[in-house]
Short mmCIF file of C-alpha atoms in Angstrom, two decimals:
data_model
loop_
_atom_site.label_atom_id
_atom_site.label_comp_id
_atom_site.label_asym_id
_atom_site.label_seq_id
_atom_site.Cartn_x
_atom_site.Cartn_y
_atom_site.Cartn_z
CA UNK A 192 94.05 182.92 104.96
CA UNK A 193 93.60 185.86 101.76
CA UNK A 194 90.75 186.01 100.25
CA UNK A 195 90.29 188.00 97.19
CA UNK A 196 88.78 191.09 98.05
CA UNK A 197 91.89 191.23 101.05
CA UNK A 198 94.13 190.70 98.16
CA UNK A 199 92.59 193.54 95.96
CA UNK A 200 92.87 195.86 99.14
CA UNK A 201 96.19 195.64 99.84
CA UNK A 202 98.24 194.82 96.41
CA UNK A 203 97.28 196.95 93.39
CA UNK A 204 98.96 194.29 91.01
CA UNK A 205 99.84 190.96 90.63
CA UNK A 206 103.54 192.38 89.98
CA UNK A 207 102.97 193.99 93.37
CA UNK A 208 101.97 190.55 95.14
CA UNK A 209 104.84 189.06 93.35
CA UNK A 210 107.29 191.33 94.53
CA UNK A 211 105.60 191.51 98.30
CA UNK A 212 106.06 186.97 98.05
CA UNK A 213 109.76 188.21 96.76
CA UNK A 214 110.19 190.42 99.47
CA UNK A 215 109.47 187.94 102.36
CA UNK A 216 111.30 185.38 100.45
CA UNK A 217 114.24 187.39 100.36
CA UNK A 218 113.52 188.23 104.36
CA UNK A 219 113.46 184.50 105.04
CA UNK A 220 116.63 184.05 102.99
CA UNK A 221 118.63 187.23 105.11
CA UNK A 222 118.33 185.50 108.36
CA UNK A 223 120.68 182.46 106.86
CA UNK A 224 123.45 185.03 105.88
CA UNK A 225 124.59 184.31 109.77
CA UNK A 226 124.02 180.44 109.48
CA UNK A 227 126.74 180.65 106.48
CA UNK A 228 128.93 182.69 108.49
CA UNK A 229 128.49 180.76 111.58
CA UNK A 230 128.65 177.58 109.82
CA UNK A 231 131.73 178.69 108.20
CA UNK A 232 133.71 179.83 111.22
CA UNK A 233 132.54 177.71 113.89
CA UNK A 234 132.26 174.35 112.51
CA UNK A 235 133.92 173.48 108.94
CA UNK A 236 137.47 175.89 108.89
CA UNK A 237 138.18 174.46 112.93
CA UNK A 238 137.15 170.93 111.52
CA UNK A 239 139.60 171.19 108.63
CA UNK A 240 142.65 173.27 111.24
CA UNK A 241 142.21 170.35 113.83
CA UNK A 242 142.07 167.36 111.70
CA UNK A 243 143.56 167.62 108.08
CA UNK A 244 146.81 169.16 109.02
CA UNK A 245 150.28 166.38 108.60
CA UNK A 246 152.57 168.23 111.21
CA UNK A 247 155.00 165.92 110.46
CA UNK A 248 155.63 164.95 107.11
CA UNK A 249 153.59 168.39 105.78
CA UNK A 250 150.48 169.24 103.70
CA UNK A 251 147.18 167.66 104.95
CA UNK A 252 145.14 164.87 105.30
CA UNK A 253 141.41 164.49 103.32
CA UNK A 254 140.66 160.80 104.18
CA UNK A 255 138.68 161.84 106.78
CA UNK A 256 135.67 159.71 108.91
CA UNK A 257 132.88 161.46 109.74
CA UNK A 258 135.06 162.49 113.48
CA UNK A 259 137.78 163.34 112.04
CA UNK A 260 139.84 160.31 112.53
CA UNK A 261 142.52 159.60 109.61
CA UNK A 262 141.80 156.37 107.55
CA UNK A 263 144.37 156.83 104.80
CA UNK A 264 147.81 158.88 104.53
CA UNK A 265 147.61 159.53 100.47
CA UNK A 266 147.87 163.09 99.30
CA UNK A 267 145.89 164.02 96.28
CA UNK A 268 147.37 166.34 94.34
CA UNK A 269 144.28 168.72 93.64
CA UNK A 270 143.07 168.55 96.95
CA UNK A 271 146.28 169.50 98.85
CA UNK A 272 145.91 172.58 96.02
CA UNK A 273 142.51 173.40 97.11
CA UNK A 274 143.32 173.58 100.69
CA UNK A 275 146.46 175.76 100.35
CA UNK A 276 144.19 177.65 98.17
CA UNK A 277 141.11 178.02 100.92
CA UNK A 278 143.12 179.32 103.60
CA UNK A 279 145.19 181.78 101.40
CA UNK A 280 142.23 182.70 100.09
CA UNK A 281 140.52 183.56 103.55
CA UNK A 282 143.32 185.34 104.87
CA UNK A 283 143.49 187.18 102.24
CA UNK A 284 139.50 188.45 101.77
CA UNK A 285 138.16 187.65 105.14
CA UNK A 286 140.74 188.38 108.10
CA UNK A 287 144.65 188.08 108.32
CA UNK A 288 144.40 185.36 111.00
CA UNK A 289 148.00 183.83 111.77
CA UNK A 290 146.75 180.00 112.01
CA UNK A 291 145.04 180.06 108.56
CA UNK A 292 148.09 181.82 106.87
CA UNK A 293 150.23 179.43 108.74
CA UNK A 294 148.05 176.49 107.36
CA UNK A 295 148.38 177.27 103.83
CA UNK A 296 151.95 177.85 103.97
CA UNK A 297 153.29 175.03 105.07
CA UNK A 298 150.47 173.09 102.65
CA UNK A 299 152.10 174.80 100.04
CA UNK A 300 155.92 174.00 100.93
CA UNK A 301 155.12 170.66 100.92
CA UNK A 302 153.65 170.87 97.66
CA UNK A 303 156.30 173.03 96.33
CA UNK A 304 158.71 170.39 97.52
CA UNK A 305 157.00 167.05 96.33
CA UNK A 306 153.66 167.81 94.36
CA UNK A 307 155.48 168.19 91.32
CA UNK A 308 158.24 166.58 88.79
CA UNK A 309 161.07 169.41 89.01
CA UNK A 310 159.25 170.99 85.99
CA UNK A 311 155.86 171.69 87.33
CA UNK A 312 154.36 168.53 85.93
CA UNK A 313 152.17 168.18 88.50
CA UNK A 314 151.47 164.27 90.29
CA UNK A 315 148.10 163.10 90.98
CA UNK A 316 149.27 161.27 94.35
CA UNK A 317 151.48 160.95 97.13
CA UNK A 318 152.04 158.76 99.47
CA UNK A 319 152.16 160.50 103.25
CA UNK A 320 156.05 161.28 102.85
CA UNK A 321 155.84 163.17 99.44
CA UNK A 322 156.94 160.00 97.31
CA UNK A 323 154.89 160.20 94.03
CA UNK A 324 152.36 157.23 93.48
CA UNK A 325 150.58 158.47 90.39
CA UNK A 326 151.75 159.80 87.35
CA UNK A 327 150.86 163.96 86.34
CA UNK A 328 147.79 162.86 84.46
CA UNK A 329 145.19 165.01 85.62
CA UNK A 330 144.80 168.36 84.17
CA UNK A 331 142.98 169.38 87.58
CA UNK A 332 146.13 168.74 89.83
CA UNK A 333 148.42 171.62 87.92
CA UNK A 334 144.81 174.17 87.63
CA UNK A 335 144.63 174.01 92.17
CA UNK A 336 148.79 173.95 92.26
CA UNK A 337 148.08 177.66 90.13
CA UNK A 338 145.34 178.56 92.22
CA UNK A 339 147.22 177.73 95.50
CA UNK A 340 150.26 179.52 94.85
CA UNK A 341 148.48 182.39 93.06
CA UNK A 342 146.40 183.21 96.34
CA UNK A 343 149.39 182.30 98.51
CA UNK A 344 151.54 184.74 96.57
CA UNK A 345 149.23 187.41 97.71
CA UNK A 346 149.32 186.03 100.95
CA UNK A 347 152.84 185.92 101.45
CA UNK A 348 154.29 188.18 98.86
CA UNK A 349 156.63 185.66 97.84
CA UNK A 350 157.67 186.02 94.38
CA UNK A 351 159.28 182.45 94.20
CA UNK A 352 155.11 180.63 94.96
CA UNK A 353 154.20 183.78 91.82
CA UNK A 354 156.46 181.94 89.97
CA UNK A 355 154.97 178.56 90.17
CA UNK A 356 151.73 179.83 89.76
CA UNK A 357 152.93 181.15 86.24
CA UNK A 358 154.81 178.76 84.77
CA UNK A 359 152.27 175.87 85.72
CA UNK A 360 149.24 178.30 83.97
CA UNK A 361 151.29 178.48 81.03
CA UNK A 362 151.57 174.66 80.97
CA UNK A 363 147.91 174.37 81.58
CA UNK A 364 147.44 176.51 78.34
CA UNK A 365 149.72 174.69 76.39
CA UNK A 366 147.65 171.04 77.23
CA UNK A 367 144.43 172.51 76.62
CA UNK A 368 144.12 170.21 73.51
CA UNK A 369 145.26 167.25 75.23
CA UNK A 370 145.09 167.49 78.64
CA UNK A 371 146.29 164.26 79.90
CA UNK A 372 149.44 164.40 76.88
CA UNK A 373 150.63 160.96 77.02
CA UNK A 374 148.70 159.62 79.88
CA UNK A 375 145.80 160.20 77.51
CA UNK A 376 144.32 156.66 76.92
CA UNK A 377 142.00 157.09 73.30
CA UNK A 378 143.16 156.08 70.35
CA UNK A 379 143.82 159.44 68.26
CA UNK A 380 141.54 160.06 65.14
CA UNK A 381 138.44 157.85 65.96
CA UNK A 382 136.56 159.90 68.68
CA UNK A 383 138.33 163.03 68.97
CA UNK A 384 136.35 164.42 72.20
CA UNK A 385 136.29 168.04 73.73
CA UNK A 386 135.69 167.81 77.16
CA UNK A 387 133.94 170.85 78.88
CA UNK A 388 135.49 170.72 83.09
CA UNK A 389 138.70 172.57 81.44
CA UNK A 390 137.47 175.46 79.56
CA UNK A 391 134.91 176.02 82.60
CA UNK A 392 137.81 175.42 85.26
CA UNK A 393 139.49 178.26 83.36
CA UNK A 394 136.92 180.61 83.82
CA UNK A 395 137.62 180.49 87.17
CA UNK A 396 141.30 180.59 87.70
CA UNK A 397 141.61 183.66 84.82
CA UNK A 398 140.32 185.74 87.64
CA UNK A 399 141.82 183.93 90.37
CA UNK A 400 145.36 184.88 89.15
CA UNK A 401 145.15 187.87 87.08
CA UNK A 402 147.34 189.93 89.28
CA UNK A 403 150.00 187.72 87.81
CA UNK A 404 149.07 187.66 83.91
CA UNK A 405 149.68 190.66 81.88
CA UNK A 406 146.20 192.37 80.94
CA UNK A 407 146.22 191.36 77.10
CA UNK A 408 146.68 187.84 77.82
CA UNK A 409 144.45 187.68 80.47
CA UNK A 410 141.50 189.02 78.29
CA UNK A 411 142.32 186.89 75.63
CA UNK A 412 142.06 183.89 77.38
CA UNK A 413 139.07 185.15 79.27
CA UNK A 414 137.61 185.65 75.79
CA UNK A 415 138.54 181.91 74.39
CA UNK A 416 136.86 180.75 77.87
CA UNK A 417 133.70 182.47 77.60
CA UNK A 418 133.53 181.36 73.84
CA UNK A 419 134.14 177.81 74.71
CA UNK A 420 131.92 177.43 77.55
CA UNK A 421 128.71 179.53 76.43
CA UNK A 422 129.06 179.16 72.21
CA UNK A 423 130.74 175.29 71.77
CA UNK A 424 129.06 173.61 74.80
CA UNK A 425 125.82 175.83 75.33
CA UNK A 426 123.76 174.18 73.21
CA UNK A 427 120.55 175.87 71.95
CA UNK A 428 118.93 173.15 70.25
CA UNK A 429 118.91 171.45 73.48
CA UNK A 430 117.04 173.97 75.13
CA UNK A 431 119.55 175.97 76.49
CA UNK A 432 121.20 173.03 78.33
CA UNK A 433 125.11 172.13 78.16
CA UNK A 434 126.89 169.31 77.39
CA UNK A 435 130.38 167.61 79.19
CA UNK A 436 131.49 166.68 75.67
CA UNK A 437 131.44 167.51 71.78
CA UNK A 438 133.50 167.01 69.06
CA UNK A 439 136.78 168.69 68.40
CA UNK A 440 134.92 170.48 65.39
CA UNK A 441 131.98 171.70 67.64
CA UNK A 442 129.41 169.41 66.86
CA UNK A 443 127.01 166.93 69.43
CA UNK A 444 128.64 163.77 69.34
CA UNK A 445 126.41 160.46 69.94
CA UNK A 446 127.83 158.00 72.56
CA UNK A 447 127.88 157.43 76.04
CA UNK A 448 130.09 160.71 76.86
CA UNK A 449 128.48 163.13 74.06
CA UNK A 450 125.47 162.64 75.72
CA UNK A 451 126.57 163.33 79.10
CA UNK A 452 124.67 166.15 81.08
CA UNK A 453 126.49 166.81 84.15
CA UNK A 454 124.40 169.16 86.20
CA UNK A 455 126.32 170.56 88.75
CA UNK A 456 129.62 171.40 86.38
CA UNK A 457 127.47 173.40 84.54
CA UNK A 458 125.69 174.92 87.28
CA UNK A 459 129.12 175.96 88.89
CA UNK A 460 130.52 177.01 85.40
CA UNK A 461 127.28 179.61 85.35
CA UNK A 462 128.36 180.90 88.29
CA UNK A 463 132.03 181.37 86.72
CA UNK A 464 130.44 183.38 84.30
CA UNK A 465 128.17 185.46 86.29
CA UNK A 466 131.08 186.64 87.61
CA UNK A 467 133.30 187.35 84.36
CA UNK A 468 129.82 189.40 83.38
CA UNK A 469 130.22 191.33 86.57
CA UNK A 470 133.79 192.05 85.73
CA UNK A 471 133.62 192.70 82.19
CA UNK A 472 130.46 195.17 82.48
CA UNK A 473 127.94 192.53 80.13
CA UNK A 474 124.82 192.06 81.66
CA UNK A 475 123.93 190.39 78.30
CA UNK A 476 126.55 187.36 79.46
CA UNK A 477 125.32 187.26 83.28
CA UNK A 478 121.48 187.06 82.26
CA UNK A 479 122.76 183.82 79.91
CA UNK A 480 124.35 182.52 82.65
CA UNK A 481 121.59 182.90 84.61
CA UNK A 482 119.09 181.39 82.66
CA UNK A 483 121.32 178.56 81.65
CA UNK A 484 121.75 178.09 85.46
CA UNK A 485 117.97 177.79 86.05
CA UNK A 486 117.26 175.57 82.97
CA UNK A 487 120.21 173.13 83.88
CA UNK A 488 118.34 173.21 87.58
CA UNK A 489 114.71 172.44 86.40
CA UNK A 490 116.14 169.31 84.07
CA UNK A 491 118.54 168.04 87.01
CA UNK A 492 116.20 168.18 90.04
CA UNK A 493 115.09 164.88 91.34
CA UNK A 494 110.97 165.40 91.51
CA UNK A 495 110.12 162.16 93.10
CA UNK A 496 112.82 162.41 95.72
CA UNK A 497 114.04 166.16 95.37
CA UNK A 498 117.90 166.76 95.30
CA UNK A 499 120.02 167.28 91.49
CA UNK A 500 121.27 164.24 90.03
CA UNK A 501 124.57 163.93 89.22
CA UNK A 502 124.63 162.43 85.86
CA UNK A 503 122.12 162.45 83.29
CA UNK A 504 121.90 161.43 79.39
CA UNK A 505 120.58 164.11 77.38
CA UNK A 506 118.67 161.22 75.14
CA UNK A 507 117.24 159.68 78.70
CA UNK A 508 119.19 156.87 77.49
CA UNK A 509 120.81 154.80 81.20
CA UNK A 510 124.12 157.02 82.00
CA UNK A 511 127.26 155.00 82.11
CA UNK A 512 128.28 156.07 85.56
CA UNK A 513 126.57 153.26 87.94
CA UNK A 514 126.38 156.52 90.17
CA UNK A 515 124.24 158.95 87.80
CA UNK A 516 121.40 159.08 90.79
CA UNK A 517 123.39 160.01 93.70
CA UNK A 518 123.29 163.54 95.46
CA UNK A 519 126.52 164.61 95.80
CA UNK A 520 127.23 167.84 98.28
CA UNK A 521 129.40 170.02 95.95
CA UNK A 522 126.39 170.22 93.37
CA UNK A 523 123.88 171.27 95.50
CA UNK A 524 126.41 173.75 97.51
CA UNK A 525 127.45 175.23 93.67
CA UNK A 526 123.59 175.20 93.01
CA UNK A 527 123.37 177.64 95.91
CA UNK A 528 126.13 179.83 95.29
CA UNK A 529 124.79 180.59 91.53
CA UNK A 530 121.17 180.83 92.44
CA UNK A 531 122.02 183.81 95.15
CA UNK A 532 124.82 185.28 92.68
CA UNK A 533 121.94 185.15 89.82
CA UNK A 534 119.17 186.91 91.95
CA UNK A 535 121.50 189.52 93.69
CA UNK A 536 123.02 190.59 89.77
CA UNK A 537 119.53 189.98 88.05
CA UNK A 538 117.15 190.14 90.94
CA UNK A 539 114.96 187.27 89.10
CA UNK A 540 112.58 186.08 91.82
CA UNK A 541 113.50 182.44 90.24
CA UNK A 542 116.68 182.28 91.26
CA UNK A 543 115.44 183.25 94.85
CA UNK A 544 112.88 180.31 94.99
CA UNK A 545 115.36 178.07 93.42
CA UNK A 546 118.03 178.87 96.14
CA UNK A 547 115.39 178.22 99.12
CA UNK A 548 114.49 174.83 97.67
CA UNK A 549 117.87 174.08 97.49
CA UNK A 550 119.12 175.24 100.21
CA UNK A 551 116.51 173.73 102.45
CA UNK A 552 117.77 170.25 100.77
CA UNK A 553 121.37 171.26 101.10
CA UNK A 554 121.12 171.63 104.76
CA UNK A 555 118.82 169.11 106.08
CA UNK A 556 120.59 166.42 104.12
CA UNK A 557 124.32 166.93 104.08
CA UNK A 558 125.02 169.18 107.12
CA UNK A 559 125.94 166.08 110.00
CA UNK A 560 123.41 167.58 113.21
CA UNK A 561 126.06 166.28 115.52
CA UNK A 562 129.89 166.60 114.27
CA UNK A 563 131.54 169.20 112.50
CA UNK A 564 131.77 169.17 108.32
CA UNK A 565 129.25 168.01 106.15
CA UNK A 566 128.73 164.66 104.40
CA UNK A 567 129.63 164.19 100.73
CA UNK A 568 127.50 161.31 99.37
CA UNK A 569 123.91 160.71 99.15
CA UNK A 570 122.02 157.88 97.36
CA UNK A 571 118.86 158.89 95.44
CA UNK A 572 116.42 158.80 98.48
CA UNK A 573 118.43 161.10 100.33
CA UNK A 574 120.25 158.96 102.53
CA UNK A 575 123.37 158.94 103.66
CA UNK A 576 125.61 156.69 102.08
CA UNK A 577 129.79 157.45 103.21
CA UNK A 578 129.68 158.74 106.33
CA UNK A 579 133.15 159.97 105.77
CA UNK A 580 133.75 164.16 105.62
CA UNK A 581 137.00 163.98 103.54
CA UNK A 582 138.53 161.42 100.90
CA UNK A 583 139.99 161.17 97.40
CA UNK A 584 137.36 163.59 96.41
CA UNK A 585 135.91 165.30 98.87
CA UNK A 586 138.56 167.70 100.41
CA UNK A 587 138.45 171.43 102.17
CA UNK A 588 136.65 173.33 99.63
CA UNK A 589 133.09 173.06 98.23
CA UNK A 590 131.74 173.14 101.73
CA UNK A 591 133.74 176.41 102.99
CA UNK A 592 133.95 178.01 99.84
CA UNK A 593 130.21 177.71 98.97
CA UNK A 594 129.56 178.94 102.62
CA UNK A 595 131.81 181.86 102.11
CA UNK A 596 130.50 183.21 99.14
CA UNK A 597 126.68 182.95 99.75
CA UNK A 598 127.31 184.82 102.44
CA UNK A 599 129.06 187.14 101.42
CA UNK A 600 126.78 187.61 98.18
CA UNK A 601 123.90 187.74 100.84
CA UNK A 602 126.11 190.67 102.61
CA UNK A 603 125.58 192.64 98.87
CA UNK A 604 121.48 191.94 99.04
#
């Protein structure tokens, strides 16, 4: 108990209470910079080395119960990406360990010899052999085949995976105003739609593989990226929230998918920018992000059952996805990752509240208390609904990668 004349002794300010509540805030917060590590090494990379790994037709398995156990042999395209990506990745920041570098090598043959068409169209599935089941229709399947073999060329120093990694980012350029090409299902010139998961995607893998792009091109495309994401989809008049879609001319478009607010992309595309901010020296650009982070947070978060939604129509019409109300892991785990980033470059005590709130749901809901990994899928209340760890969606890569870089962002603080 403080009572007011306690208060008046010992803080000469309300700043100065603020920053004292900061202070122990940010105490509390230090002491889970091991639990990320921990968590990280101990439980979800060994989970992922053990289980996931095909060592005999290559590349891994994600259809994973919540043990471990294989229930289906199909290889998504983007997910095989993301794990080659992970390990490379790790090996290359974190410590040169033989089995992870081992991992993402052979992950990355496999896709080298199967994932794609011979001319780096990349498939959306395999079957367990490598035999293509579904057509190169997904824009997100050739941005984690760059990402793999961008990370894996560093690993390896093989100029061969550098070359995929450039030739399918020059594809992904040229498809930026159709991604899907022919696959592409609308009927041209009625509802021309801008969608926002590529520009925001791209945000990311600029920096992911600019030891491969030459430095003119990789600031121009930085620059159409940040444009995109923070001057076209930002929107203003909606109080600083974003949109998934507009029209090709800019403008807020009035239907089921203009009015989509997706919560966590936009969350996770803050973080994207926080760290193009960092890199480009425009603190201007990271406090945006930042606040754009916290107001997509405050109109996402659940506040009769706590946790973000995962769809949401900016009109408060019903969302068409029968799954708008679920709590899914990789939004609260991207939630986490921008909130620390946005305290640690802005030191705004909001971002520090926001990631203990989140954080506390993140782990008390989706981290299993008695097998390795996390779950994926929550229903409104909370509860799990798949108890699966991996699947068509869910592979090695929100979980470790949001582990690794809170704690490594808690290492700066």
């Amino acid at each position: 108990p403080i009572n007011k004349s306690m208060l008046k002794k010992k803080f000469c300010s309300l700043k100065s209470f603020r920053q004292f509540l900061s202070d122990r805030l940010l105490d509390h917060t230090r002491t889970g910079e091991s639990d990320q590590s921990e968590e990280l090494l101990n439980n979800v990379l060994p989970f992922w080395i053990q289980h996931s790994q095909d060592k005999e037709c290559g590349g891994y398995f994600t259809c994973l119960d919540q043990f471990g156990k294989v229930f289906d042999t199909d290889k998504f395209i983007w997910l095989q990406g993301r794990e080659v990506w992970m390990f490379s990745m790790l090996y290359n920041k974190l410590e040169k360990k033989q089995e992870w570098l081992d991992c993402a090598i052979q992950g990355g043959e496999f896709l080298k010899k199967y994932g794609h068409d011979g001319n780096y169209n990349w498939y959306f599935s395999l079957n367990r052999e490598g035999k293509p089941l579904v057509e190169p229709y997904n824009i997100f399947s050739y941005t984690f085949a760059t990402m793999a073999f961008g990370q894996l060329s560093l690993a390896t120093g093989c100029e061969e995976y550098a070359d995929i990694a450039k030739k399918t980012f020059d594809i992904i350029l040229s498809k930026t105003d159709n991604p899907k090409g022919k696959w592409n299902k609308l009927h041209p010139g009625t509802r021309d739609l801008k969608n926002f998961a590529l520009p925001m995607i791209l945000c990311n893998l600029a920096l992911e593989i600019e030891h491969l792009l030459d430095k003119d091109y990789l600031q121009s495309t930085i620059d159409t990226c940040i444009h995109e994401v923070m001057d076209i989809f930002y929107r203003p008049e909606l109080g600083g929230l974003i949109v998934e879609n507009v029209n090709s001319d800019g403008t807020l478009a009035d239907c089921f998918e203009g009015r989509q607010i997706t919560p966590g992309h936009a969350i996770e595309a803050m973080w994207f920018i926080m760290d193009l901010g960092e890199r480009l020296n425009r603190p201007d650009l990271i406090e945006k992000a930042k606040d754009t982070a916290l107001n997509m947070f405050d109109y996402g978060w659940d506040k009769e059952f706590g946790g973000i939604f995962y769809f949401m129509d900016r009109k408060g019409f019903p969302p068409q996805q029968l799954e708008w109300d679920q709590k899914l892991w990789w939004v609260h785990i991207e939630t986490l990752i921008a909130m620390i980033k946005g305290y640690q470059l802005t030191k705004d005590n909001r971002c520090l509240e926001v990631f203990k709130k989140v954080h506390q749901y993140t782990w008390s809901h989706f981290k299993d208390p008695n097998y390795p990994e996390w779950f994926g899928y929550l229903n409104r209340r909370g509860e799990v609904l798949l108890p699966l760890k991996g699947g068509k969606w869910k592979g090695c890569f929100h979980v470790p990668r949001g582990l690794y870089q809170c704690w490594k962002t808690l290492e700066k603080l």
